[in-house]
CSV table of C-alpha atoms in Angstrom, one decimal:
chain,number,residue,atom,x,y,z
A,274,MET,CA,31.3,109.3,0.6
A,275,ASP,CA,30.0,105.8,0.4
A,276,GLY,CA,28.5,103.4,2.9
A,277,HIS,CA,30.2,100.4,1.3
A,278,ARG,CA,33.9,99.9,1.8
A,279,GLY,CA,34.9,103.5,1.4
A,280,GLY,CA,33.2,104.1,-1.9
A,281,LYS,CA,34.3,101.0,-3.8
A,282,LYS,CA,32.8,97.6,-4.6
A,283,LYS,CA,35.3,94.8,-3.9
A,284,PHE,CA,35.2,91.3,-5.4
A,285,GLY,CA,38.1,89.1,-4.3
A,286,ALA,CA,41.3,91.2,-4.7
A,287,THR,CA,39.8,93.6,-7.3
A,288,ILE,CA,38.3,97.0,-6.3
A,289,TYR,CA,35.7,98.8,-8.5
A,290,PRO,CA,34.5,102.4,-8.1
A,291,ASN,CA,31.0,103.3,-7.3
A,292,LEU,CA,29.6,104.6,-10.6
A,293,ALA,CA,26.8,106.5,-9.1
A,294,LEU,CA,29.1,108.5,-6.8
A,295,ALA,CA,31.5,109.1,-9.6
A,296,LYS,CA,28.7,110.5,-11.8
A,297,ILE,CA,27.4,112.7,-9.0
A,298,ALA,CA,31.0,114.1,-8.5
A,299,SER,CA,31.1,115.0,-12.2
A,300,TRP,CA,27.8,116.7,-12.1
A,301,HIS,CA,28.7,118.8,-9.0
A,302,LYS,CA,32.0,119.8,-10.5
A,303,LEU,CA,30.2,120.9,-13.6
A,304,GLN,CA,28.1,123.2,-11.4
A,305,GLY,CA,31.3,124.7,-10.0
A,306,ASP,CA,31.0,122.9,-6.6
A,307,ASP,CA,34.0,121.6,-4.6
A,308,VAL,CA,33.9,117.8,-4.3
A,309,MET,CA,35.8,115.7,-1.8
A,310,TRP,CA,35.5,112.6,0.3
A,311,TYR,CA,33.9,113.2,3.6
A,312,GLU,CA,36.3,112.7,6.5
A,313,PRO,CA,34.9,113.7,9.9
A,314,MET,CA,38.3,114.6,11.3
A,315,PHE,CA,39.4,116.8,8.4
A,316,THR,CA,36.5,117.8,6.1
A,317,GLY,CA,34.5,120.1,8.4
A,318,HIS,CA,31.0,121.3,7.5
A,319,CYS,CA,29.5,120.3,4.1
A,320,ASP,CA,26.5,121.5,2.2
A,321,LYS,CA,25.7,117.9,1.1
A,322,VAL,CA,27.0,114.5,1.8
A,323,TYR,CA,26.1,111.6,-0.4
A,324,MET,CA,26.0,108.1,1.0
A,325,SER,CA,25.7,105.0,-1.3
A,326,LYS,CA,25.2,101.5,-0.3
A,327,ILE,CA,25.3,98.6,-2.7
A,328,PHE,CA,24.1,95.8,-0.4
A,329,ASN,CA,21.4,95.9,2.3
A,330,PHE,CA,23.6,93.9,4.7
A,331,THR,CA,26.5,96.4,4.7
A,332,PRO,CA,26.6,98.3,8.0
A,333,ASP,CA,25.7,102.0,7.9
A,334,TYR,CA,28.2,104.8,8.5
A,335,GLU,CA,28.0,105.4,12.2
A,336,ASP,CA,30.0,108.6,12.8
A,337,VAL,CA,28.2,112.0,13.1
A,338,ILE,CA,28.1,113.8,9.8
A,339,ASP,CA,28.4,117.6,9.8
A,340,ALA,CA,26.2,118.6,6.8
A,341,ASP,CA,23.1,120.6,5.9
A,342,GLU,CA,21.8,117.6,3.9
A,343,ILE,CA,22.6,113.9,3.8
A,344,ILE,CA,21.4,112.0,0.7
A,345,ARG,CA,21.3,108.2,0.9
A,346,GLY,CA,21.0,106.1,-2.3
A,347,GLY,CA,21.7,102.8,-3.9
A,348,THR,CA,20.1,99.4,-3.7
A,349,GLY,CA,21.3,98.8,-0.2
A,350,TYR,CA,19.1,101.7,1.0
A,351,ASP,CA,16.2,101.6,-1.5
A,352,ILE,CA,15.9,99.1,-4.4
A,353,GLN,CA,13.9,101.7,-6.3
A,354,SER,CA,16.5,104.5,-6.0
A,355,CYS,CA,18.1,105.8,-9.2
A,356,LEU,CA,20.0,108.8,-10.4
A,357,PRO,CA,18.2,111.7,-12.2
A,358,LYS,CA,18.8,111.4,-15.9
A,359,GLU,CA,20.9,114.5,-16.1
A,360,ILE,CA,23.3,112.9,-13.6
A,361,ASP,CA,23.1,109.4,-15.0
A,362,ASP,CA,24.1,110.8,-18.4
A,363,MET,CA,27.4,112.2,-17.0
A,364,GLN,CA,30.8,110.6,-17.6
A,365,PRO,CA,31.9,109.3,-14.2
A,366,ASP,CA,34.8,111.1,-12.5
A,367,PHE,CA,37.2,108.3,-11.6
A,368,SER,CA,39.8,110.7,-10.3
A,369,ILE,CA,37.9,110.7,-6.9
A,370,TYR,CA,39.2,107.1,-6.5
A,371,PRO,CA,43.0,107.5,-6.4
A,372,ASP,CA,43.6,103.8,-5.7
A,373,VAL,CA,41.6,102.7,-8.8
A,374,PRO,CA,43.6,102.4,-12.0
A,375,GLN,CA,43.2,105.6,-13.9
A,376,ASP,CA,43.9,103.9,-17.3
A,377,THR,CA,40.7,101.9,-16.9
A,378,SER,CA,37.1,102.8,-17.5
A,379,TYR,CA,34.1,101.3,-15.9
A,380,GLY,CA,30.5,101.1,-17.0
A,381,PHE,CA,27.6,99.3,-18.6
A,382,LEU,CA,26.6,98.6,-22.2
A,383,THR,CA,23.2,97.2,-21.1
A,384,ARG,CA,21.0,97.4,-18.0
A,385,GLY,CA,18.5,94.8,-16.8
A,386,CYS,CA,18.2,91.1,-17.2
A,387,PRO,CA,15.6,88.6,-18.5
A,388,ASN,CA,16.4,86.0,-15.8
A,389,LYS,CA,14.8,86.0,-12.3
A,390,CYS,CA,17.5,84.4,-10.1
A,391,PRO,CA,16.4,84.4,-6.5
A,392,TRP,CA,19.6,86.0,-5.2
A,393,CYS,CA,19.5,89.0,-7.7
A,394,VAL,CA,17.5,92.2,-7.6
A,395,VAL,CA,18.5,93.4,-11.1
A,396,PRO,CA,15.3,92.4,-12.9
A,397,ARG,CA,13.1,94.1,-10.3
A,398,LYS,CA,15.3,97.2,-10.1
A,399,GLU,CA,16.2,97.6,-13.8
A,400,GLY,CA,13.6,95.6,-15.7
A,401,PHE,CA,14.2,93.6,-18.9
A,402,ILE,CA,17.5,93.9,-20.6
A,403,HIS,CA,17.9,97.0,-22.7
A,404,PRO,CA,20.7,99.1,-24.4
A,405,TYR,CA,22.3,101.7,-22.2
A,406,TRP,CA,25.6,103.1,-23.4
A,407,ASP,CA,27.7,102.4,-26.5
A,408,ILE,CA,31.2,100.9,-25.9
A,409,ASP,CA,33.0,104.1,-27.2
A,410,ARG,CA,31.1,106.2,-24.7
A,411,VAL,CA,32.0,103.9,-21.9
A,412,ALA,CA,35.6,103.8,-23.0
A,413,ASN,CA,35.9,107.6,-23.0
A,414,GLY,CA,39.3,107.5,-24.6
A,415,LYS,CA,40.7,104.6,-22.6
A,416,ASN,CA,41.7,101.1,-23.8
A,417,LYS,CA,41.0,99.1,-20.7
A,418,ILE,CA,37.4,98.7,-19.8
A,419,VAL,CA,35.6,96.8,-17.0
A,420,LEU,CA,32.0,96.2,-18.1
A,421,MET,CA,29.4,95.5,-15.4
A,422,ASP,CA,26.5,94.2,-17.5
A,423,ASN,CA,24.5,91.5,-15.9
A,424,ASN,CA,23.6,89.6,-19.1
A,425,ILE,CA,25.1,91.2,-22.2
A,426,LEU,CA,24.6,88.1,-24.4
A,427,ALA,CA,20.8,88.3,-23.8
A,428,ALA,CA,20.8,91.6,-25.7
A,429,GLY,CA,20.8,89.9,-29.1
A,430,GLY,CA,21.7,92.2,-32.1
A,431,TYR,CA,22.8,95.0,-29.8
A,432,ALA,CA,25.3,92.6,-28.1
A,433,VAL,CA,26.7,91.5,-31.4
A,434,GLU,CA,27.1,95.1,-32.5
A,435,GLN,CA,28.9,96.0,-29.3
A,436,LEU,CA,31.2,92.9,-29.3
A,437,ASN,CA,32.2,93.7,-32.8
A,438,LYS,CA,33.1,97.2,-31.9
A,439,ILE,CA,35.2,96.0,-29.0
A,440,ILE,CA,37.1,93.8,-31.4
A,441,GLU,CA,37.5,96.4,-34.1
A,442,ARG,CA,38.7,99.1,-31.6
A,443,GLY,CA,41.1,96.7,-29.9
A,444,TYR,CA,39.7,97.4,-26.5
A,445,ARG,CA,40.7,95.1,-23.6
A,446,VAL,CA,37.6,94.3,-21.6
A,447,ASP,CA,36.3,92.3,-18.7
A,448,PHE,CA,32.6,91.5,-18.2
A,449,ASN,CA,33.0,91.3,-14.5
A,450,GLN,CA,29.5,90.1,-13.6
A,451,ALA,CA,30.0,87.0,-15.9
A,452,LEU,CA,28.4,85.8,-19.1
A,453,ASP,CA,25.5,83.3,-19.5
A,454,ALA,CA,27.0,80.2,-21.0
A,455,ARG,CA,23.6,79.0,-22.0
A,456,LEU,CA,23.4,81.8,-24.6
A,457,VAL,CA,26.8,81.1,-26.3
A,458,THR,CA,26.1,80.3,-29.9
A,459,GLU,CA,28.5,79.7,-32.8
A,460,ASP,CA,28.4,83.5,-33.6
A,461,TYR,CA,29.0,84.6,-30.1
A,462,ALA,CA,31.8,82.0,-29.7
A,463,LYS,CA,33.6,83.4,-32.7
A,464,LEU,CA,33.4,87.0,-31.2
A,465,LEU,CA,34.3,86.0,-27.7
A,466,ALA,CA,37.4,84.1,-29.0
A,467,LYS,CA,38.6,87.3,-30.8
A,468,ILE,CA,38.2,89.7,-27.9
A,469,ARG,CA,41.3,90.9,-26.0
A,470,TRP,CA,40.3,90.0,-22.4
A,471,LEU,CA,41.7,91.8,-19.3
A,472,GLU,CA,43.6,89.2,-17.2
A,473,SER,CA,43.2,86.8,-20.2
A,474,ARG,CA,40.0,85.2,-18.8
A,475,ILE,CA,36.3,84.9,-19.7
A,476,ARG,CA,33.8,84.8,-16.8
A,477,PHE,CA,30.7,82.6,-16.7
A,478,GLY,CA,28.1,81.9,-14.1
A,479,CYS,CA,27.8,78.3,-13.0
A,480,ASP,CA,25.1,78.4,-10.4
A,481,THR,CA,23.1,75.2,-11.1
A,482,PRO,CA,23.9,71.6,-12.1
A,483,ARG,CA,22.6,72.3,-15.7
A,484,GLN,CA,25.1,75.1,-16.1
A,485,VAL,CA,28.0,72.8,-15.6
A,486,LYS,CA,27.3,71.2,-19.0
A,487,GLU,CA,26.5,74.6,-20.5
A,488,CYS,CA,29.8,76.0,-19.3
A,489,GLN,CA,31.6,73.0,-20.6
A,490,ARG,CA,29.8,73.3,-24.0
A,491,ALA,CA,30.5,77.1,-24.3
A,492,MET,CA,34.2,76.7,-23.4
A,493,LYS,CA,34.7,73.9,-25.9
A,494,LEU,CA,33.0,76.1,-28.6
A,495,ILE,CA,35.0,79.2,-27.8
A,496,ASP,CA,38.2,77.2,-27.7
A,497,SER,CA,37.4,75.8,-31.2
A,498,TYR,CA,37.8,79.3,-32.5
A,499,GLY,CA,41.3,79.7,-31.1
A,500,TYR,CA,40.8,81.0,-27.6
A,501,LYS,CA,43.8,80.0,-25.4
A,502,GLY,CA,43.0,81.9,-22.2
A,503,GLN,CA,41.5,80.9,-18.9
A,504,TYR,CA,37.9,80.8,-17.6
A,505,PHE,CA,36.5,82.2,-14.3
A,506,LEU,CA,33.3,80.7,-12.9
A,507,TYR,CA,31.0,82.3,-10.3
A,508,THR,CA,29.4,79.5,-8.4
A,509,MET,CA,26.4,80.5,-6.2
A,510,LEU,CA,25.9,78.3,-3.1
A,511,ASN,CA,22.3,77.2,-2.5
A,512,SER,CA,20.7,75.2,0.3
A,513,ASP,CA,21.9,71.8,-1.0
A,514,ILE,CA,25.4,71.1,0.2
A,515,ILE,CA,25.8,67.9,-1.8
A,516,GLU,CA,24.8,69.6,-5.1
A,517,CYS,CA,27.1,72.6,-4.4
A,518,TYR,CA,30.0,70.3,-3.6
A,519,ASN,CA,29.5,68.1,-6.7
A,520,ARG,CA,29.2,71.2,-9.0
A,521,ILE,CA,32.4,72.8,-7.7
A,522,HIS,CA,34.2,69.5,-7.2
A,523,TYR,CA,33.7,68.8,-10.9
A,524,TRP,CA,35.8,71.9,-11.8
A,525,TRP,CA,38.3,71.0,-9.1
A,526,GLU,CA,38.9,67.7,-10.8
A,527,ILE,CA,39.1,69.4,-14.2
A,528,ASN,CA,41.9,71.6,-12.9
A,529,GLU,CA,43.7,68.6,-11.4
A,530,GLN,CA,43.7,66.9,-14.7
A,531,TYR,CA,44.7,70.0,-16.6
A,532,ARG,CA,47.5,70.9,-14.2
A,533,ALA,CA,48.9,67.4,-14.4
A,534,ALA,CA,49.1,67.7,-18.2
A,535,HIS,CA,50.0,71.4,-18.6
A,536,LYS,CA,51.4,72.4,-15.1
A,537,SER,CA,48.9,75.3,-15.0
A,538,LYS,CA,45.2,76.0,-14.3
A,539,ARG,CA,42.5,76.5,-16.9
A,540,VAL,CA,39.4,77.2,-14.8
A,541,TYR,CA,39.2,79.5,-11.7
A,542,CYS,CA,36.2,79.3,-9.4
A,543,HIS,CA,34.7,81.8,-7.0
A,544,ALA,CA,32.0,80.6,-4.5
A,545,GLN,CA,29.3,83.1,-3.4
A,546,PRO,CA,27.2,82.1,-0.3
A,547,TYR,CA,23.5,82.8,-0.9
A,548,ARG,CA,22.1,85.9,0.7
A,549,ASP,CA,18.5,86.9,0.7
A,550,PRO,CA,18.5,90.2,-1.2
A,551,TYR,CA,15.4,91.4,0.7
A,552,ASN,CA,16.4,90.3,4.2
A,553,PRO,CA,19.5,92.2,5.6
A,554,ASN,CA,19.4,89.9,8.7
A,555,TYR,CA,19.7,86.7,6.7
A,556,LYS,CA,22.3,84.3,8.3
A,557,ILE,CA,24.7,82.5,6.1
A,558,PRO,CA,25.0,78.8,7.1
A,559,GLN,CA,28.5,77.9,8.3
A,560,TRP,CA,29.0,75.2,5.7
A,561,GLN,CA,28.6,77.9,3.0
A,562,LYS,CA,31.2,80.1,4.7
A,563,ASP,CA,33.5,77.1,4.8
A,564,MET,CA,33.0,76.1,1.2
A,565,ALA,CA,33.6,79.6,0.1
A,566,GLY,CA,36.7,79.7,2.2
A,567,TRP,CA,37.9,76.5,0.5
A,568,VAL,CA,37.2,77.8,-3.1
A,569,ASN,CA,38.2,81.4,-2.8
A,570,LYS,CA,41.5,80.9,-1.1
A,571,LYS,CA,43.3,79.7,-4.2
A,572,MET,CA,46.3,78.0,-2.4
A,573,ILE,CA,43.8,75.9,-0.3
A,574,PHE,CA,41.6,75.1,-3.3
A,575,GLU,CA,44.7,73.8,-5.2
A,576,SER,CA,46.0,71.8,-2.3
A,577,CYS,CA,43.1,69.8,-1.0
A,578,ASP,CA,39.5,68.6,-1.6
A,579,PHE,CA,36.7,70.2,0.4
A,580,MET,CA,36.3,66.9,2.3
A,581,ASP,CA,39.9,67.4,3.7
A,582,PHE,CA,39.7,71.1,4.3
A,583,VAL,CA,40.2,72.1,8.0
A,584,PRO,CA,38.8,75.6,8.4
A,585,ARG,CA,39.1,75.4,12.2
A,586,LYS,CA,41.1,73.4,14.7
A,587,GLY,CA,39.4,70.0,15.3
A,588,PHE,CA,37.0,70.2,12.3
A,589,HIS,CA,37.3,69.0,8.8
A,590,CYS,CA,34.6,69.6,6.2
A,591,GLY,CA,34.0,65.9,5.5
A,592,GLN,CA,32.0,65.9,8.8
A,593,TYR,CA,29.3,67.9,7.1
A,594,PHE,CA,28.5,64.9,5.0
A,595,THR,CA,28.8,62.2,7.7
A,596,ASN,CA,26.1,64.2,9.6
A,597,LEU,CA,23.6,64.2,6.8
């Protein structure tokens, strides 16, 4: 079982399996053990129950668990926790997730990251970026692959090797944690333009004012090699409401202009309120919740500016700026 949304990570409308639990399931099945989701009303007594939590702010499972041993793991419980190598080397068993597409594989080509973003625990947990699994091993015979690397383009020659393999094999992929636009070179742009992307979109992080120009530069470079798809930008919200608004509003205006010319959108944004990764009691400011509500509800984002957004009766978000 999992302490986070029933065993799955959920971003927007997409559900992702918990890789650690899927690997643990594979390992136990290899030992001849019976593996099932723990349900207090139906499962009965268990030898072991595994609980995984991705985020420290996720509430714990509160029901009584009838088991000889309960094993809790994942960053939400302990940032240093990790799977034993013999389990981490297992192919994950995605069959334990019946509502996850079974024609899709999930995994990592690299682990770690050279950046030290204040909202991210990856460098502390996984260290500097390093190779992990080859794309063929992650694919495991499937053509659709969701890759969860935190910064694949920082892997240099290994990244080039893996991207070339993705193209040669004809895999359809999604780097769901986003790429770093600052690292997009001519060589990377050529490769990224050739990849068959799931949902026909490339994801970038756009978390600072400088990254606006870098995303714009990377998009233009990739487009120059024939890419016709869309872009998806993760936009982290910091403590400066004016900076956050200007950064996201820039892309809002880009979409308005593009839609007027082509009757469609080119850039999708997703706003993420800042959370202190080491403080589970951190309180998100209301303006961040409202800005995320404006950006992430696509019909609202397309219909009005944040200044005109009314998240609650009697309050429009332009008031945040008049009170500064």
